[in-house]
mmCIF file with all atom_site columns, C-alpha atoms in Angstrom:
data_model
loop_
_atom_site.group_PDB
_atom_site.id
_atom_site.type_symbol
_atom_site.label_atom_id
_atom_site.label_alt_id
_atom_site.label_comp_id
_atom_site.label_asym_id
_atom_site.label_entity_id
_atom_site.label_seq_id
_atom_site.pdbx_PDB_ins_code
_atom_site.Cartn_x
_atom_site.Cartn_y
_atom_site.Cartn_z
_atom_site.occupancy
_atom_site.B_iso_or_equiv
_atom_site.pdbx_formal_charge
_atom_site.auth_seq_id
_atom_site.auth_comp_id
_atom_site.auth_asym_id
_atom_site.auth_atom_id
_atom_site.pdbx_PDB_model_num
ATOM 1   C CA . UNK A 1 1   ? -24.877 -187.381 11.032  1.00 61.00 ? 121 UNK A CA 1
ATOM 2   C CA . UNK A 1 2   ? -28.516 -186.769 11.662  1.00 59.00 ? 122 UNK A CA 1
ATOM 3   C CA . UNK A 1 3   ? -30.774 -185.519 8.731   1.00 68.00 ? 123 UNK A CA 1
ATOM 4   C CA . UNK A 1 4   ? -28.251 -186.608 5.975   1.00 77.00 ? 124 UNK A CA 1
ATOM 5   C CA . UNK A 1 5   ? -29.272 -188.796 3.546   1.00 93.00 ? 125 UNK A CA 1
ATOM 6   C CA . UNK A 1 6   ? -26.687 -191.881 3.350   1.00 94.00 ? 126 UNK A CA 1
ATOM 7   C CA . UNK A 1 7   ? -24.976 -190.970 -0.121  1.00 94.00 ? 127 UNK A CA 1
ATOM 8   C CA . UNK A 1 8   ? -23.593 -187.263 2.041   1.00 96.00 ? 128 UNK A CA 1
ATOM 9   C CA . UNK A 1 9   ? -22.974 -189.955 4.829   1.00 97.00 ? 129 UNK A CA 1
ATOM 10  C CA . UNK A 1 10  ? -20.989 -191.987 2.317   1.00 98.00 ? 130 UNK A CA 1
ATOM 11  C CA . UNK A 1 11  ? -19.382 -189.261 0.816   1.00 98.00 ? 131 UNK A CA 1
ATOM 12  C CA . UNK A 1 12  ? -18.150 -187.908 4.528   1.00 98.00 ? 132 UNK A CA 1
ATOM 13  C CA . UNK A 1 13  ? -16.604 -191.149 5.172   1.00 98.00 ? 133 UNK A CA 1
ATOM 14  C CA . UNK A 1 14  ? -15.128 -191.974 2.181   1.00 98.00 ? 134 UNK A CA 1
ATOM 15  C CA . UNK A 1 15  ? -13.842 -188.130 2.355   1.00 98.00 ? 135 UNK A CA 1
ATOM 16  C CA . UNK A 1 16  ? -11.681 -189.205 6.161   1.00 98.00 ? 136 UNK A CA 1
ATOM 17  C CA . UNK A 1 17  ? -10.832 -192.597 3.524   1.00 98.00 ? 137 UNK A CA 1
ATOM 18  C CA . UNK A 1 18  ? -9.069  -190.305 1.185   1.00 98.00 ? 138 UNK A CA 1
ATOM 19  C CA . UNK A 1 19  ? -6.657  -188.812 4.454   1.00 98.00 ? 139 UNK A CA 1
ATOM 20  C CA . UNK A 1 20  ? -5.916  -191.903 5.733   1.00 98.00 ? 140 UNK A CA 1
ATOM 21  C CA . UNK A 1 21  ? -4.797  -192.799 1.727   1.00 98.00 ? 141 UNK A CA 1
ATOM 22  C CA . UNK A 1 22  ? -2.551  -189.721 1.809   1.00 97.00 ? 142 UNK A CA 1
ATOM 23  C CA . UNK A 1 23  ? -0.813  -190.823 4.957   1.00 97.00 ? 143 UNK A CA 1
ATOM 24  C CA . UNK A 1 24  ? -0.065  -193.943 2.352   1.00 96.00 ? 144 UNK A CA 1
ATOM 25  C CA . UNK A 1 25  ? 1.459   -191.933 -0.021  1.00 95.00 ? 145 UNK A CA 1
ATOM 26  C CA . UNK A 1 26  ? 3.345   -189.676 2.226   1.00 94.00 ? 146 UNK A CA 1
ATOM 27  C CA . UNK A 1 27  ? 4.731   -193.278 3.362   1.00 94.00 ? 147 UNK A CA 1
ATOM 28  C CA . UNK A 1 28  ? 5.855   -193.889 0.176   1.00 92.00 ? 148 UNK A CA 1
ATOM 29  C CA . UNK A 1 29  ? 2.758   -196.824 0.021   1.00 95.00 ? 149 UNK A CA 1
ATOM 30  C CA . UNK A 1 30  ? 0.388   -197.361 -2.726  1.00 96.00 ? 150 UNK A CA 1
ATOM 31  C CA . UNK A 1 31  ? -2.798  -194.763 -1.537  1.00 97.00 ? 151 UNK A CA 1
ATOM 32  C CA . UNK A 1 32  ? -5.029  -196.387 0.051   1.00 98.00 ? 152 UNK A CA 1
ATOM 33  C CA . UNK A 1 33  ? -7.234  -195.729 2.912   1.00 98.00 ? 153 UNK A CA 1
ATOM 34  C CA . UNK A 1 34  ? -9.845  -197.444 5.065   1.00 98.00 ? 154 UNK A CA 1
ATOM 35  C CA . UNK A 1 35  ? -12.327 -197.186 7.721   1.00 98.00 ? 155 UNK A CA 1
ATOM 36  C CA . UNK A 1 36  ? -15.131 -198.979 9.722   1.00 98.00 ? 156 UNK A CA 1
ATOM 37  C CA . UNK A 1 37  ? -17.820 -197.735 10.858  1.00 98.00 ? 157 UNK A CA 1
ATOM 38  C CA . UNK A 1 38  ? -20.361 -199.225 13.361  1.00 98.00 ? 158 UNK A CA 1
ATOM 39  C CA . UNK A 1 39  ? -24.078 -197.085 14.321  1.00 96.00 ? 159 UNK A CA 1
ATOM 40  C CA . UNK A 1 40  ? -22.250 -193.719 13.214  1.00 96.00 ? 160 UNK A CA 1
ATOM 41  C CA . UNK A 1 41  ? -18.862 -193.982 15.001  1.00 98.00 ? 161 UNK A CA 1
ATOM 42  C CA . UNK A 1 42  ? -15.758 -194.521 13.007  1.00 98.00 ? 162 UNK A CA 1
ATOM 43  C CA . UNK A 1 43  ? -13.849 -197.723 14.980  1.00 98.00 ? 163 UNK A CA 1
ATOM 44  C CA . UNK A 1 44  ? -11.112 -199.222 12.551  1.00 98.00 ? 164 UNK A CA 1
ATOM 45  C CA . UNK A 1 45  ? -8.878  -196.776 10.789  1.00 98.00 ? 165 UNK A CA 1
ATOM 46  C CA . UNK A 1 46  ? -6.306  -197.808 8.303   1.00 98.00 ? 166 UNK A CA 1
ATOM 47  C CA . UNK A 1 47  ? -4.011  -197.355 5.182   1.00 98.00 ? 167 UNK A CA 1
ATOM 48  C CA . UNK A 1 48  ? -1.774  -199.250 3.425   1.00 98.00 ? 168 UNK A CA 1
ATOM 49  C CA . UNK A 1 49  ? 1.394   -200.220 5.204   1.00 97.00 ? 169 UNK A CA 1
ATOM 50  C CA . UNK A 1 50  ? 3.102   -203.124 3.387   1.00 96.00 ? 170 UNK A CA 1
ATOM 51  C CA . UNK A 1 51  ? 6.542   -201.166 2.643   1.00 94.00 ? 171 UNK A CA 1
ATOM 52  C CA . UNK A 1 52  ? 6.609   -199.791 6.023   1.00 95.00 ? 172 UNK A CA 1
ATOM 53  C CA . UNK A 1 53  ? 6.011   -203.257 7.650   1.00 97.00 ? 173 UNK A CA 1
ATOM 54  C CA . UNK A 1 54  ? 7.204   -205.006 5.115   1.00 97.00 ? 174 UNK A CA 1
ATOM 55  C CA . UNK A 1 55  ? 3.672   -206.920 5.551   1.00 97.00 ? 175 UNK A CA 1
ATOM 56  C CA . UNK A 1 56  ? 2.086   -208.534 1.998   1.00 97.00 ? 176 UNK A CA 1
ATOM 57  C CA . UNK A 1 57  ? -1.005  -208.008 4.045   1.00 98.00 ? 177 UNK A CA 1
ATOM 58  C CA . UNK A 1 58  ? -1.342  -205.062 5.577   1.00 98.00 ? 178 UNK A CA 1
ATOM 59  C CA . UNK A 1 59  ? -3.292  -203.365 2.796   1.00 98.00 ? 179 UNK A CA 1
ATOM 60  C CA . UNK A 1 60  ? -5.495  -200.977 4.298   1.00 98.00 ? 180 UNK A CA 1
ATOM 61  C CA . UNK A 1 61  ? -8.344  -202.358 5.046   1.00 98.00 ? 181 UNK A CA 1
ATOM 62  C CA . UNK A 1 62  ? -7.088  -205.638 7.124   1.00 98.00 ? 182 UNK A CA 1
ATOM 63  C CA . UNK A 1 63  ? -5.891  -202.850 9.640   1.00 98.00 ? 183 UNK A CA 1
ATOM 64  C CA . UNK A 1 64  ? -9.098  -201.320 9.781   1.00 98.00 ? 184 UNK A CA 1
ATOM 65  C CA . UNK A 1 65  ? -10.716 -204.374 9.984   1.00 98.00 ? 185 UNK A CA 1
ATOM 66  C CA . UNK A 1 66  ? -8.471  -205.753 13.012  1.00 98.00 ? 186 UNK A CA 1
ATOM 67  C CA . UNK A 1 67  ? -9.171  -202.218 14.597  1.00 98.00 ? 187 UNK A CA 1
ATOM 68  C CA . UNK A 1 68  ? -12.492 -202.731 14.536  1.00 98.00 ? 188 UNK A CA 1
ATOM 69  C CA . UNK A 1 69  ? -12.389 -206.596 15.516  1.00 98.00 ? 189 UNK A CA 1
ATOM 70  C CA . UNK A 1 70  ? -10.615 -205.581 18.832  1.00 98.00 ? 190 UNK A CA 1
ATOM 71  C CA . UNK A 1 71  ? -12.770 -201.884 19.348  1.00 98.00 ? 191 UNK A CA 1
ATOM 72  C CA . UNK A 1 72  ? -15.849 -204.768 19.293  1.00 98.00 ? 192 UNK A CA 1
ATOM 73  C CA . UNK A 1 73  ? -14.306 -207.532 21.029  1.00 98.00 ? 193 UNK A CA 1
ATOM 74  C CA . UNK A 1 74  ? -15.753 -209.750 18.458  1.00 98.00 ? 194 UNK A CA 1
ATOM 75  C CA . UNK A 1 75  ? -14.660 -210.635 15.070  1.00 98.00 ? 195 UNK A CA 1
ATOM 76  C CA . UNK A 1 76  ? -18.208 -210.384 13.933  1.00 98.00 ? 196 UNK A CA 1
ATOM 77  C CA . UNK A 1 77  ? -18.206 -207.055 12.746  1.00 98.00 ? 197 UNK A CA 1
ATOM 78  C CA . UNK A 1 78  ? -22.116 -206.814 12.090  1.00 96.00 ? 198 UNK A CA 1
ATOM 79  C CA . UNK A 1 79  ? -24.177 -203.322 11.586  1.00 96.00 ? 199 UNK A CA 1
ATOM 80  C CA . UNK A 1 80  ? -20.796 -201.708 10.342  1.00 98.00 ? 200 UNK A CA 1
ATOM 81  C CA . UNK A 1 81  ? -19.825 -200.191 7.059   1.00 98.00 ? 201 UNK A CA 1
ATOM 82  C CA . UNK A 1 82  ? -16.635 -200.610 5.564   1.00 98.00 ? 202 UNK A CA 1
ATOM 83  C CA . UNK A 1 83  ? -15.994 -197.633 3.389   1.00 98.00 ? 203 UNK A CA 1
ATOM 84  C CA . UNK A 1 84  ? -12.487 -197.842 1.248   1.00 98.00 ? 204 UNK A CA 1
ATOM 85  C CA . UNK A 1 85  ? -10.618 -195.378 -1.401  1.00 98.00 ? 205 UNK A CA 1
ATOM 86  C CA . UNK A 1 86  ? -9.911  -198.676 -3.720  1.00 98.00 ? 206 UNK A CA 1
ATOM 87  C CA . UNK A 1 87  ? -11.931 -201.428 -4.859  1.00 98.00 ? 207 UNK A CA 1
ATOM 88  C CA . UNK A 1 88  ? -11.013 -204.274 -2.395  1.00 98.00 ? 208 UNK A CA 1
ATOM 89  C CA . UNK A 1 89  ? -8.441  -207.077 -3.598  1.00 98.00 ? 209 UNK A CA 1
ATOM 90  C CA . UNK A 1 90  ? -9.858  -210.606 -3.036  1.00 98.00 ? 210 UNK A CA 1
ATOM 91  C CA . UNK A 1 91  ? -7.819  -211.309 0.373   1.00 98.00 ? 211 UNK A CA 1
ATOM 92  C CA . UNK A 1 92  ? -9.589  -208.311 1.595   1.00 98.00 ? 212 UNK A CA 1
ATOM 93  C CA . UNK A 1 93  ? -12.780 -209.026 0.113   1.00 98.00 ? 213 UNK A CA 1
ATOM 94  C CA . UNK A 1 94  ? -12.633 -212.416 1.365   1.00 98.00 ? 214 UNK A CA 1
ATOM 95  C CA . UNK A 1 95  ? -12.078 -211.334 5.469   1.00 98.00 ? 215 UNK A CA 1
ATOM 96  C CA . UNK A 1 96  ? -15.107 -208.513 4.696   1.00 98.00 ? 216 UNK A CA 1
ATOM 97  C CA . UNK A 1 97  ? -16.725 -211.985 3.976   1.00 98.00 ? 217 UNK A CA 1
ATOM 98  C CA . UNK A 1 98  ? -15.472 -213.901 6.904   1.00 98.00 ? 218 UNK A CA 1
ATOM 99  C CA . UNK A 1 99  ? -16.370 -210.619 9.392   1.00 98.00 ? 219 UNK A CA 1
ATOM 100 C CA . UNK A 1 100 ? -19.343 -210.847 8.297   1.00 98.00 ? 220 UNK A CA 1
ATOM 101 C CA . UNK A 1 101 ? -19.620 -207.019 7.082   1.00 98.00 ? 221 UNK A CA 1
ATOM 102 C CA . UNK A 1 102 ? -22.938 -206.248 6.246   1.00 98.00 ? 222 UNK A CA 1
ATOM 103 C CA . UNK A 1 103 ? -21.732 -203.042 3.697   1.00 98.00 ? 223 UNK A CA 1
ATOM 104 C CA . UNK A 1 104 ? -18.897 -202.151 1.301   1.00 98.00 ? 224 UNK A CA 1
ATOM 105 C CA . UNK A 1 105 ? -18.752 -198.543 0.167   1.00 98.00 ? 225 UNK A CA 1
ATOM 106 C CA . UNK A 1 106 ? -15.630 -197.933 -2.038  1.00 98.00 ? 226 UNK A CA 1
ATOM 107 C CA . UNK A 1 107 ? -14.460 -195.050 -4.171  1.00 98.00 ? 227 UNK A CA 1
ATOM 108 C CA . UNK A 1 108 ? -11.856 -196.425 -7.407  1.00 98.00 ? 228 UNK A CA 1
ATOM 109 C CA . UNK A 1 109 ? -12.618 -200.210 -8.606  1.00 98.00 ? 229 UNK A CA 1
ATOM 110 C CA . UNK A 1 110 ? -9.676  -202.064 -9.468  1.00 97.00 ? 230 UNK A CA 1
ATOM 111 C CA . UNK A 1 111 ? -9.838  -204.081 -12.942 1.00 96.00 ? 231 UNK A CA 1
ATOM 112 C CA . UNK A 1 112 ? -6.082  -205.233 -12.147 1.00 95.00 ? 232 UNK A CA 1
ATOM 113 C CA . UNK A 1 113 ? -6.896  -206.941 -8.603  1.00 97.00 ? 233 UNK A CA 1
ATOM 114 C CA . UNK A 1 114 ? -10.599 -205.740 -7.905  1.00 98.00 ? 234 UNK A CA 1
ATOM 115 C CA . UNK A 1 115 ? -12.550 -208.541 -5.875  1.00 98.00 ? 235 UNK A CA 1
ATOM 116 C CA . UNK A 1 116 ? -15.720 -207.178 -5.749  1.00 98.00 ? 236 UNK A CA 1
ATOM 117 C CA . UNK A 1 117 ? -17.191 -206.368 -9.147  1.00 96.00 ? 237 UNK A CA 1
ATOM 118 C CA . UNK A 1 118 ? -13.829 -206.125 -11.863 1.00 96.00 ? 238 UNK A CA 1
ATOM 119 C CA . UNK A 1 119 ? -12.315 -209.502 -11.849 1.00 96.00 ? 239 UNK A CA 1
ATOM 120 C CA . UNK A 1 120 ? -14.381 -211.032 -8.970  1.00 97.00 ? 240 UNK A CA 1
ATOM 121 C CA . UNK A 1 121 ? -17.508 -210.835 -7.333  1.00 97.00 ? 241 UNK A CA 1
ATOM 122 C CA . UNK A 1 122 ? -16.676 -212.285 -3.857  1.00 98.00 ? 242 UNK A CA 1
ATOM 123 C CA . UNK A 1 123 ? -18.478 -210.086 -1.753  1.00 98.00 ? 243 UNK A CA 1
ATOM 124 C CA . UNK A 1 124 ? -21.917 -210.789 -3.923  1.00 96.00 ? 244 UNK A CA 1
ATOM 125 C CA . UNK A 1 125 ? -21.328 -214.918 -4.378  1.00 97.00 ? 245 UNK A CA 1
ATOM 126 C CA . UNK A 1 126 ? -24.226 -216.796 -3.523  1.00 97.00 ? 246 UNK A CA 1
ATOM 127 C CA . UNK A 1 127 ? -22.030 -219.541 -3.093  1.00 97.00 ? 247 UNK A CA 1
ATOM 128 C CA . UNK A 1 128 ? -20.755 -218.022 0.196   1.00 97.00 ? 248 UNK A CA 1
ATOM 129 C CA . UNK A 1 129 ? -21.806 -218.668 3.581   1.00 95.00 ? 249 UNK A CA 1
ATOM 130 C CA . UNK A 1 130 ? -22.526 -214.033 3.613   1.00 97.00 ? 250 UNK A CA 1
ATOM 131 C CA . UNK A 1 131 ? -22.723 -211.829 1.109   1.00 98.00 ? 251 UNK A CA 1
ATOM 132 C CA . UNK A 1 132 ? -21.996 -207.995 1.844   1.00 98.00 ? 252 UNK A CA 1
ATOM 133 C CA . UNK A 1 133 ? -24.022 -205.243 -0.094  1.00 98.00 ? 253 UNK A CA 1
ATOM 134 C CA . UNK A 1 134 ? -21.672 -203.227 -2.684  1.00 98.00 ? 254 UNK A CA 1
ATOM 135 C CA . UNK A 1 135 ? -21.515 -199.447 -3.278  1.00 98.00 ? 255 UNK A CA 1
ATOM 136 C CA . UNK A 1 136 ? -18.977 -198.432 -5.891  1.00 98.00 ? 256 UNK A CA 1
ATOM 137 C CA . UNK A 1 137 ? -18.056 -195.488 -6.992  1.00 98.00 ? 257 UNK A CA 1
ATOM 138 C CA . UNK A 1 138 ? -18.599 -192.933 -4.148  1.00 98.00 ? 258 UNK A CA 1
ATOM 139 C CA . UNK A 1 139 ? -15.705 -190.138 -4.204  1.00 98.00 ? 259 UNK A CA 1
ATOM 140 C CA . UNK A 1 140 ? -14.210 -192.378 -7.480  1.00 98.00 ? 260 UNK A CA 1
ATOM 141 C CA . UNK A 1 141 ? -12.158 -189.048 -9.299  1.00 97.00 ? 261 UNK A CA 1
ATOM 142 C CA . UNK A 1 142 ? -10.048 -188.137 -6.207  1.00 97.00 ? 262 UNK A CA 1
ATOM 143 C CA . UNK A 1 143 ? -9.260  -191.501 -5.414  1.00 97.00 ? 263 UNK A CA 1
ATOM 144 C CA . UNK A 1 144 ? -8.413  -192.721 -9.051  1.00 97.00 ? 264 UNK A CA 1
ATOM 145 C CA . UNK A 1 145 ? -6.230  -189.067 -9.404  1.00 96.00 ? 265 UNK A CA 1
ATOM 146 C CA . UNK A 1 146 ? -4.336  -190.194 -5.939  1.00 96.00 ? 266 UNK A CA 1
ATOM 147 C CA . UNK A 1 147 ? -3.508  -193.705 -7.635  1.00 96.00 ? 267 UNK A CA 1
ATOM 148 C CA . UNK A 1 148 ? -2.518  -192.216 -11.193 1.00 94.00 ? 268 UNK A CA 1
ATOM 149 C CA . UNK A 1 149 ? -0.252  -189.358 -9.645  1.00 93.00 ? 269 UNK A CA 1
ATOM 150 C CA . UNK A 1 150 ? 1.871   -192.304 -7.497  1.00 93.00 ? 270 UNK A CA 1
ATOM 151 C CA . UNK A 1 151 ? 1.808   -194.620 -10.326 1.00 92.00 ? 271 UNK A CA 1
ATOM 152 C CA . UNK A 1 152 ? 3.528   -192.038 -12.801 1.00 90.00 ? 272 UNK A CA 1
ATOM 153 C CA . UNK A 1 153 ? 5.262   -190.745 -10.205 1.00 85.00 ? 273 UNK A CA 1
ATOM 154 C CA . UNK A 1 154 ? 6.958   -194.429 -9.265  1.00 82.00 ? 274 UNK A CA 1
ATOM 155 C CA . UNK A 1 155 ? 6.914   -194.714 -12.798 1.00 86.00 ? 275 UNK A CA 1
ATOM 156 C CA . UNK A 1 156 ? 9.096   -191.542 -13.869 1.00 85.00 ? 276 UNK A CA 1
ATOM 157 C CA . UNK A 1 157 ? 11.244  -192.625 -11.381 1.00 82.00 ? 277 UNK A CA 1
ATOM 158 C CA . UNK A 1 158 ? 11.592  -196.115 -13.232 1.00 80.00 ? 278 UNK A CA 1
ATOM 159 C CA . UNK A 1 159 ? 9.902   -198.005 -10.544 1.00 76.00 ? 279 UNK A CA 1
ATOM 160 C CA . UNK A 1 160 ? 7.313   -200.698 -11.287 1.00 66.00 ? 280 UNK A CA 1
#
């Protein structure tokens, strides 16, 4: 993406983010979509799967994040950019941590289960052995709409 400046580069990722969300909702999931990318090439693609694998963890981006682990060999997952529709919740915040991800761009923040600016900070604590650089908001309205329209949809249907 030569000549862009990096908030169109952001917004172009977190753009493929908000497909891989939709294939969450057409699943039925909570919308949620995530991808890593390392020197311009998207390697780790995910979206939320935990009714379809009946997995607590596989929110979105832990299966981007293992995508991107094994595209690397290495679960150092340095000079990549994690970009996701939702603000991370702290187990995910807490492997972006571990992976040692230098950059979090995400679109909706979370003040129910957000781990990196609404409840916690865990990607910015000093107190950490890494801390990854935070970008919120990019592409925030579609993302928040995709959330509200399953929520009153699970809702109308008297789902929690």
């Amino acid at each position: 993406m030569l000549g862009l400046h990096q908030d169109e580069i952001d917004r172009r990722y977190m753009q493929d983010a908000l497909e891989l969300a939709r294939k969450a909702l057409a699943a039925e999931d909570v919308p949620v979509g995530a991808l890593v990318v390392h020197e311009g090439r998207v390697i780790g693609r995910g979206y939320n799967q935990r009714e379809k694998l009946h997995d607590p963890t596989a929110h979105a981006e832990m299966i981007a994040l293992t995508a991107a682990a094994e595209y690397l060999g290495q679960w150092r997952l340095e000079n990549c950019t994690l970009y996701a529709t939702l603000e991370p919740c702290a187990m995910c915040a807490g492997a972006l941590v571990l992976a040692r991800m230098p950059r979090l761009v995400y679109a909706a923040t979370d003040p129910k289960a957000g781990a990196c600016g609404s409840l916690f900070e865990i990607t910015q604590d000093p107190r950490l052995n890494h801390q990854v650089e935070t970008i919120a908001g990019v592409l925030a309205g579609p993302a928040a709409e995709l959330l509200r329209d399953f929520f009153q949809h699970r809702r109308a249907l008297g789902e929690k």
